[in-house]
């Protein structure tokens, strides 16, 4: 299956608290139901049956930021949307992560103009940037795996 | 009443039947779907059969790029230190994968067919700096044995930077 079987090989019983918590965080990371532009279409495809993000414990797209752990910024962020995005991020409970999906969310992409934020990292701290315009659903899954690897490396001292 | 039960059983039968069908899910990290032949993924800088780089540092790809993702810096070369045919070669070649939109205009613009978009789509980064791919990362491995670049060649043997067209109509 997906990453859960590989994680099970760690031997949960004998592992440390750090590993248990990081493992549980990676296996139930609920994304927020939040799409901004064309990358959201690919995000929907990744949630669909063919790619099935529920293999990574992400089948629940929470419509409320208070119930979500992961914000996938799918698409370009216009300057008018920027305060909304920041507000949504502030409403998410810790621990929280952000994926910038696609070129526009990562650095503005082709939209080098006054109306679009040149990178969502001006607003929120981004953990993983995914390249592509828009990225394939597989690329999003690859980004999710990259994020899981990052979360697994988190130390007790840096937990929120 | 009987009609309602029938309709419910019909629905349950559908559920029961689909439980035995093959799942459509592709188990992504283990099983990878074949991309189309025309798929445009990560770039590669190609070499000639003799091991020389095809890229001559003309910056036409950078000029064609709608997202300003490509940065090329050309330098002069001699027959003592030859990288590519012609007078110049690309001393710096960088593509920012957080800007690249994989449109393929660089591929169309290239006069020597040096840059080709291949089928790797697994590009995710933890920092923006790591998204900038340098020439070492993009350039293909040397295909010809013991013919790395730069190398010493016979003077005057690689004066033409763009190869002659086999079919000028094409």
Tab-separated table of C-alpha atoms in Angstrom:
chain	number	residue	atom	x	y	z
A	1	UNK	CA	0.000	0.000	0.000
A	2	UNK	CA	1.193	3.469	0.721
A	3	UNK	CA	3.432	4.956	3.317
A	4	UNK	CA	1.616	3.414	6.296
A	5	UNK	CA	3.065	-0.034	5.686
A	6	UNK	CA	6.574	1.329	5.445
A	7	UNK	CA	5.997	3.249	8.665
A	8	UNK	CA	4.775	0.061	10.338
A	9	UNK	CA	8.142	-1.531	9.602
A	10	UNK	CA	9.683	0.846	12.122
A	11	UNK	CA	8.381	-1.288	14.974
A	12	UNK	CA	6.027	1.029	16.785
A	13	UNK	CA	6.258	-0.785	20.102
A	14	UNK	CA	9.973	-0.355	20.533
A	15	UNK	CA	10.292	3.152	19.231
A	16	UNK	CA	10.609	6.390	21.083
A	17	UNK	CA	7.869	8.892	21.815
A	18	UNK	CA	9.255	11.211	19.178
A	19	UNK	CA	8.874	8.601	16.498
A	20	UNK	CA	5.398	7.576	17.644
A	21	UNK	CA	4.085	11.109	17.577
A	22	UNK	CA	5.735	11.931	14.256
A	23	UNK	CA	4.385	8.721	12.775
A	24	UNK	CA	0.878	9.473	13.962
A	25	UNK	CA	1.114	12.998	12.651
A	26	UNK	CA	2.127	11.834	9.217
A	27	UNK	CA	-0.627	9.246	9.053
A	28	UNK	CA	-3.547	11.519	9.829
A	29	UNK	CA	-2.690	14.831	8.276
A	30	UNK	CA	-5.995	16.285	7.237
A	31	UNK	CA	-5.780	18.906	4.526
A	32	UNK	CA	-8.030	21.913	4.377
A	33	UNK	CA	-10.695	22.014	1.679
A	34	UNK	CA	-9.236	25.060	0.058
A	35	UNK	CA	-8.546	25.500	-3.626
A	36	UNK	CA	-7.670	28.730	-5.342
A	37	UNK	CA	-7.120	28.007	-9.030
A	38	UNK	CA	-6.268	25.331	-11.572
A	39	UNK	CA	-3.934	23.466	-9.191
A	40	UNK	CA	-7.034	22.723	-7.129
A	41	UNK	CA	-8.307	20.595	-10.006
A	42	UNK	CA	-5.185	18.450	-9.726
A	43	UNK	CA	-5.643	18.359	-5.964
A	44	UNK	CA	-9.151	16.999	-6.532
A	45	UNK	CA	-7.725	14.412	-8.926
A	46	UNK	CA	-5.229	13.366	-6.259
A	47	UNK	CA	-8.127	12.898	-3.836
A	48	UNK	CA	-10.041	10.831	-6.369
A	49	UNK	CA	-10.029	7.073	-6.768
A	50	UNK	CA	-7.133	6.826	-9.234
A	51	UNK	CA	-4.534	8.403	-6.968
A	52	UNK	CA	-6.411	8.172	-3.675
A	53	UNK	CA	-4.738	10.352	-1.075
A	54	UNK	CA	-6.546	8.389	1.646
A	55	UNK	CA	-3.677	5.912	1.355
A	56	UNK	CA	-1.686	8.611	3.160
A	57	UNK	CA	-4.380	9.308	5.732
A	58	UNK	CA	-5.612	12.385	3.910
A	59	UNK	CA	-9.048	11.336	2.752
A	60	UNK	CA	-10.777	13.939	4.863
A	61	UNK	CA	-10.659	17.387	3.373
A	62	UNK	CA	-11.818	19.494	6.276
A	63	UNK	CA	-13.934	22.464	5.331
A	64	UNK	CA	-13.026	24.175	8.585
A	65	UNK	CA	-9.476	25.391	9.261
A	66	UNK	CA	-9.953	24.513	12.938
A	67	UNK	CA	-10.048	20.825	12.059
A	68	UNK	CA	-7.206	20.716	9.568
A	69	UNK	CA	-3.477	20.121	9.917
A	70	UNK	CA	-2.299	20.850	6.428
A	71	UNK	CA	-2.929	23.777	4.146
A	72	UNK	CA	-2.394	23.024	0.475
A	73	UNK	CA	-2.167	26.386	-1.233
A	74	UNK	CA	-3.427	25.219	-4.605
A	75	UNK	CA	-3.115	28.067	-7.066
A	76	UNK	CA	-2.139	31.692	-7.378
A	77	UNK	CA	-2.946	33.937	-4.436
A	78	UNK	CA	-4.253	37.311	-5.468
A	79	UNK	CA	-3.542	40.283	-3.220
A	80	UNK	CA	-7.198	40.408	-2.311
A	81	UNK	CA	-7.088	36.751	-1.190
A	82	UNK	CA	-3.892	37.213	0.835
A	83	UNK	CA	-5.460	38.381	4.126
A	84	UNK	CA	-8.047	35.605	3.858
A	85	UNK	CA	-5.300	33.019	3.444
A	86	UNK	CA	-3.403	34.364	6.424
A	87	UNK	CA	-6.581	34.410	8.486
A	88	UNK	CA	-7.279	30.779	7.609
A	89	UNK	CA	-3.714	29.840	8.533
A	90	UNK	CA	-4.022	31.608	11.890
A	91	UNK	CA	-7.224	29.712	12.618
A	92	UNK	CA	-5.575	26.339	12.116
A	93	UNK	CA	-4.483	24.665	15.359
A	94	UNK	CA	-0.841	23.698	15.904
A	95	UNK	CA	0.871	21.621	14.600
A	96	UNK	CA	0.227	22.857	11.082
A	97	UNK	CA	2.011	22.565	7.792
A	98	UNK	CA	1.791	24.312	4.456
A	99	UNK	CA	2.378	22.941	0.983
A	100	UNK	CA	2.762	25.444	-1.860
A	101	UNK	CA	1.328	23.510	-4.764
A	102	UNK	CA	2.462	24.691	-8.165
A	103	UNK	CA	4.577	27.507	-9.489
A	104	UNK	CA	2.150	30.319	-8.699
A	105	UNK	CA	1.899	29.493	-5.017
A	106	UNK	CA	5.649	28.973	-4.822
A	107	UNK	CA	6.870	32.162	-6.484
A	108	UNK	CA	4.202	33.762	-8.623
A	109	UNK	CA	4.962	31.672	-11.694
A	110	UNK	CA	4.111	33.395	-14.948
A	111	UNK	CA	1.947	35.951	-13.188
A	112	UNK	CA	4.610	38.533	-12.517
A	113	UNK	CA	2.193	41.392	-11.962
A	114	UNK	CA	0.688	43.648	-9.333
A	115	UNK	CA	-2.359	41.524	-8.630
A	116	UNK	CA	-0.729	38.238	-7.619
A	117	UNK	CA	1.366	37.480	-4.559
A	118	UNK	CA	4.906	36.617	-5.634
A	119	UNK	CA	5.116	33.488	-3.556
A	120	UNK	CA	2.863	32.459	-0.724
A	121	UNK	CA	5.859	32.357	1.633
A	122	UNK	CA	5.437	36.106	1.994
A	123	UNK	CA	2.321	35.253	4.024
A	124	UNK	CA	2.755	31.869	5.666
A	125	UNK	CA	5.754	29.626	6.382
A	126	UNK	CA	5.875	27.044	3.598
A	127	UNK	CA	7.222	23.558	4.298
A	128	UNK	CA	7.239	22.016	0.828
A	129	UNK	CA	7.178	23.639	-2.593
A	130	UNK	CA	5.929	21.572	-5.518
A	131	UNK	CA	6.984	22.424	-9.038
A	132	UNK	CA	4.682	22.169	-12.049
A	133	UNK	CA	2.051	24.230	-13.793
A	134	UNK	CA	-0.104	22.561	-12.617
A	135	UNK	CA	1.699	19.597	-11.040
A	136	UNK	CA	0.445	16.103	-11.759
A	137	UNK	CA	-1.468	14.394	-8.953
A	138	UNK	CA	1.599	12.190	-8.555
A	139	UNK	CA	3.708	15.299	-8.043
A	140	UNK	CA	1.370	16.343	-5.228
A	141	UNK	CA	1.695	12.879	-3.693
A	142	UNK	CA	5.481	13.191	-4.030
A	143	UNK	CA	5.264	16.517	-2.227
A	144	UNK	CA	3.178	14.917	0.506
A	145	UNK	CA	5.802	12.192	0.908
A	146	UNK	CA	8.513	14.862	1.069
A	147	UNK	CA	6.507	16.599	3.792
A	148	UNK	CA	6.098	13.316	5.669
A	149	UNK	CA	9.858	12.805	5.549
A	150	UNK	CA	10.290	16.302	6.922
A	151	UNK	CA	7.771	15.743	9.720
A	152	UNK	CA	9.456	12.474	10.663
A	153	UNK	CA	12.692	14.385	11.200
A	154	UNK	CA	11.053	16.823	13.629
A	155	UNK	CA	12.537	16.832	17.121
A	156	UNK	CA	10.829	16.933	20.475
A	157	UNK	CA	12.315	20.349	21.157
A	158	UNK	CA	10.786	21.902	18.057
A	159	UNK	CA	7.271	20.545	18.553
A	160	UNK	CA	4.414	22.961	18.712
B	1	UNK	CA	-43.553	-1.191	0.038
B	2	UNK	CA	-42.430	-4.129	-2.114
B	3	UNK	CA	-41.173	-1.703	-4.704
B	4	UNK	CA	-39.119	0.098	-2.044
B	5	UNK	CA	-37.490	-3.141	-0.893
B	6	UNK	CA	-36.737	-4.065	-4.502
B	7	UNK	CA	-35.064	-0.713	-5.135
B	8	UNK	CA	-33.014	-1.040	-1.966
B	9	UNK	CA	-31.894	-4.556	-2.849
B	10	UNK	CA	-30.960	-3.364	-6.318
B	11	UNK	CA	-28.746	-0.693	-4.787
B	12	UNK	CA	-27.162	-3.147	-2.364
B	13	UNK	CA	-26.546	-5.592	-5.206
B	14	UNK	CA	-24.630	-2.874	-7.021
B	15	UNK	CA	-22.539	-2.282	-3.904
B	16	UNK	CA	-21.934	-6.010	-3.488
B	17	UNK	CA	-20.933	-6.413	-7.120
B	18	UNK	CA	-18.482	-3.527	-7.102
B	19	UNK	CA	-16.767	-4.998	-4.048
B	20	UNK	CA	-15.409	-7.720	-6.350
B	21	UNK	CA	-14.178	-5.483	-9.132
B	22	UNK	CA	-10.499	-4.610	-9.491
B	23	UNK	CA	-9.561	-1.346	-7.685
B	24	UNK	CA	-8.642	1.495	-10.003
B	25	UNK	CA	-6.148	3.032	-7.591
B	26	UNK	CA	-2.557	3.301	-8.754
B	27	UNK	CA	-0.267	2.649	-5.788
B	28	UNK	CA	1.805	5.698	-6.608
B	29	UNK	CA	5.191	5.584	-4.886
B	30	UNK	CA	5.620	1.908	-5.771
B	31	UNK	CA	3.778	1.784	-9.103
B	32	UNK	CA	4.246	4.682	-11.472
B	33	UNK	CA	1.893	5.446	-14.276
B	34	UNK	CA	3.429	5.602	-17.739
B	35	UNK	CA	3.472	9.215	-18.909
B	36	UNK	CA	2.507	10.091	-22.460
B	37	UNK	CA	5.189	10.235	-25.135
B	38	UNK	CA	4.735	13.965	-25.433
B	39	UNK	CA	4.864	14.561	-21.692
B	40	UNK	CA	6.978	17.527	-20.660
B	41	UNK	CA	8.761	17.053	-17.381
B	42	UNK	CA	12.175	18.011	-16.058
B	43	UNK	CA	14.723	19.213	-18.629
B	44	UNK	CA	17.906	17.503	-19.682
B	45	UNK	CA	20.843	19.018	-21.541
B	46	UNK	CA	21.901	16.639	-24.270
B	47	UNK	CA	25.264	15.691	-25.739
B	48	UNK	CA	26.371	14.686	-29.224
B	49	UNK	CA	27.470	11.107	-29.859
B	50	UNK	CA	31.089	12.278	-29.588
B	51	UNK	CA	30.488	13.522	-26.036
B	52	UNK	CA	30.456	17.277	-26.744
B	53	UNK	CA	27.637	19.315	-25.247
B	54	UNK	CA	24.935	20.384	-27.648
B	55	UNK	CA	24.284	23.632	-25.782
B	56	UNK	CA	26.210	26.549	-27.285
B	57	UNK	CA	25.076	29.175	-24.781
B	58	UNK	CA	23.023	31.254	-27.216
B	59	UNK	CA	20.354	32.093	-24.568
B	60	UNK	CA	17.492	31.643	-27.018
B	61	UNK	CA	15.778	29.368	-24.496
B	62	UNK	CA	16.023	32.089	-21.860
B	63	UNK	CA	14.588	34.608	-24.328
B	64	UNK	CA	11.710	32.284	-25.229
B	65	UNK	CA	10.883	31.407	-21.628
B	66	UNK	CA	7.593	33.069	-20.630
B	67	UNK	CA	8.290	32.641	-16.917
B	68	UNK	CA	11.958	33.786	-16.911
B	69	UNK	CA	12.977	30.489	-15.391
B	70	UNK	CA	16.191	29.978	-17.365
B	71	UNK	CA	19.489	31.756	-16.813
B	72	UNK	CA	22.318	31.180	-19.285
B	73	UNK	CA	25.789	32.665	-19.240
B	74	UNK	CA	28.035	31.947	-22.209
B	75	UNK	CA	31.821	31.949	-22.283
B	76	UNK	CA	34.434	31.732	-24.999
B	77	UNK	CA	36.161	28.427	-25.555
B	78	UNK	CA	39.246	27.248	-27.422
B	79	UNK	CA	40.301	23.979	-29.007
B	80	UNK	CA	42.443	23.334	-25.928
B	81	UNK	CA	39.379	23.373	-23.670
B	82	UNK	CA	36.419	22.405	-25.786
B	83	UNK	CA	32.934	21.948	-24.308
B	84	UNK	CA	30.717	22.274	-27.370
B	85	UNK	CA	31.129	22.963	-31.097
B	86	UNK	CA	31.599	26.600	-32.121
B	87	UNK	CA	33.040	29.601	-30.340
B	88	UNK	CA	31.047	29.628	-27.137
B	89	UNK	CA	29.587	27.305	-24.572
B	90	UNK	CA	27.240	27.695	-21.625
B	91	UNK	CA	29.426	28.246	-18.579
B	92	UNK	CA	26.367	28.721	-16.363
B	93	UNK	CA	23.022	27.147	-17.037
B	94	UNK	CA	20.355	27.350	-14.382
B	95	UNK	CA	16.669	26.520	-14.410
B	96	UNK	CA	14.458	27.543	-11.531
B	97	UNK	CA	11.890	24.770	-11.239
B	98	UNK	CA	9.585	26.898	-9.161
B	99	UNK	CA	9.283	29.262	-12.125
B	100	UNK	CA	9.308	26.793	-14.998
B	101	UNK	CA	5.824	26.055	-16.311
B	102	UNK	CA	6.940	23.160	-18.552
B	103	UNK	CA	5.539	24.762	-21.702
B	104	UNK	CA	8.328	23.483	-23.944
B	105	UNK	CA	9.056	26.806	-25.652
B	106	UNK	CA	12.750	26.430	-24.740
B	107	UNK	CA	12.767	23.119	-26.566
B	108	UNK	CA	11.262	24.783	-29.646
B	109	UNK	CA	13.639	27.722	-29.507
B	110	UNK	CA	16.835	25.685	-29.190
B	111	UNK	CA	18.777	25.698	-32.488
B	112	UNK	CA	20.836	22.622	-31.589
B	113	UNK	CA	18.137	20.563	-29.832
B	114	UNK	CA	20.263	20.691	-26.711
B	115	UNK	CA	17.453	21.094	-24.199
B	116	UNK	CA	14.786	18.428	-24.021
B	117	UNK	CA	11.925	18.072	-21.588
B	118	UNK	CA	11.914	14.552	-20.248
B	119	UNK	CA	9.468	12.602	-18.132
B	120	UNK	CA	10.468	13.297	-14.531
B	121	UNK	CA	7.681	15.086	-12.645
B	122	UNK	CA	8.806	14.379	-9.081
B	123	UNK	CA	9.945	17.866	-8.219
B	124	UNK	CA	9.202	18.967	-4.688
B	125	UNK	CA	11.523	21.023	-2.551
B	126	UNK	CA	11.837	22.101	1.040
B	127	UNK	CA	13.568	25.368	0.188
B	128	UNK	CA	13.342	27.670	-2.780
B	129	UNK	CA	17.118	27.583	-3.236
B	130	UNK	CA	17.087	23.840	-3.843
B	131	UNK	CA	14.663	24.331	-6.733
B	132	UNK	CA	17.378	25.957	-8.850
B	133	UNK	CA	18.980	23.234	-10.941
B	134	UNK	CA	22.488	23.965	-12.158
B	135	UNK	CA	24.197	22.750	-15.306
B	136	UNK	CA	25.778	19.756	-13.535
B	137	UNK	CA	22.352	18.536	-12.471
B	138	UNK	CA	20.749	19.020	-15.872
B	139	UNK	CA	23.511	17.777	-18.161
B	140	UNK	CA	23.311	14.184	-19.323
B	141	UNK	CA	26.098	11.802	-18.430
B	142	UNK	CA	28.843	11.356	-21.006
B	143	UNK	CA	27.609	8.815	-23.528
B	144	UNK	CA	30.902	8.318	-25.371
B	145	UNK	CA	33.553	6.557	-23.277
B	146	UNK	CA	36.579	8.590	-22.166
B	147	UNK	CA	35.370	11.735	-23.885
B	148	UNK	CA	34.462	14.166	-21.133
B	149	UNK	CA	34.140	17.918	-21.490
B	150	UNK	CA	36.214	20.065	-21.543
B	151	UNK	CA	38.727	18.272	-23.669
B	152	UNK	CA	41.502	18.995	-26.142
B	153	UNK	CA	40.519	18.562	-29.784
B	154	UNK	CA	42.295	18.943	-33.111
B	155	UNK	CA	42.299	22.661	-34.059
B	156	UNK	CA	39.608	23.628	-36.547
B	157	UNK	CA	37.567	20.452	-36.272
B	158	UNK	CA	34.515	21.944	-34.506
B	159	UNK	CA	34.069	25.401	-35.996
B	160	UNK	CA	30.375	25.191	-36.778
B	161	UNK	CA	28.240	25.707	-33.689
B	162	UNK	CA	24.887	24.714	-35.204
B	163	UNK	CA	24.873	21.386	-37.068
B	164	UNK	CA	23.941	21.368	-40.744
B	165	UNK	CA	20.281	20.656	-41.345
B	166	UNK	CA	19.567	17.274	-42.821
B	167	UNK	CA	16.249	18.426	-44.208
B	168	UNK	CA	16.028	22.235	-44.643
B	169	UNK	CA	12.269	22.064	-45.259
B	170	UNK	CA	11.605	20.471	-41.883
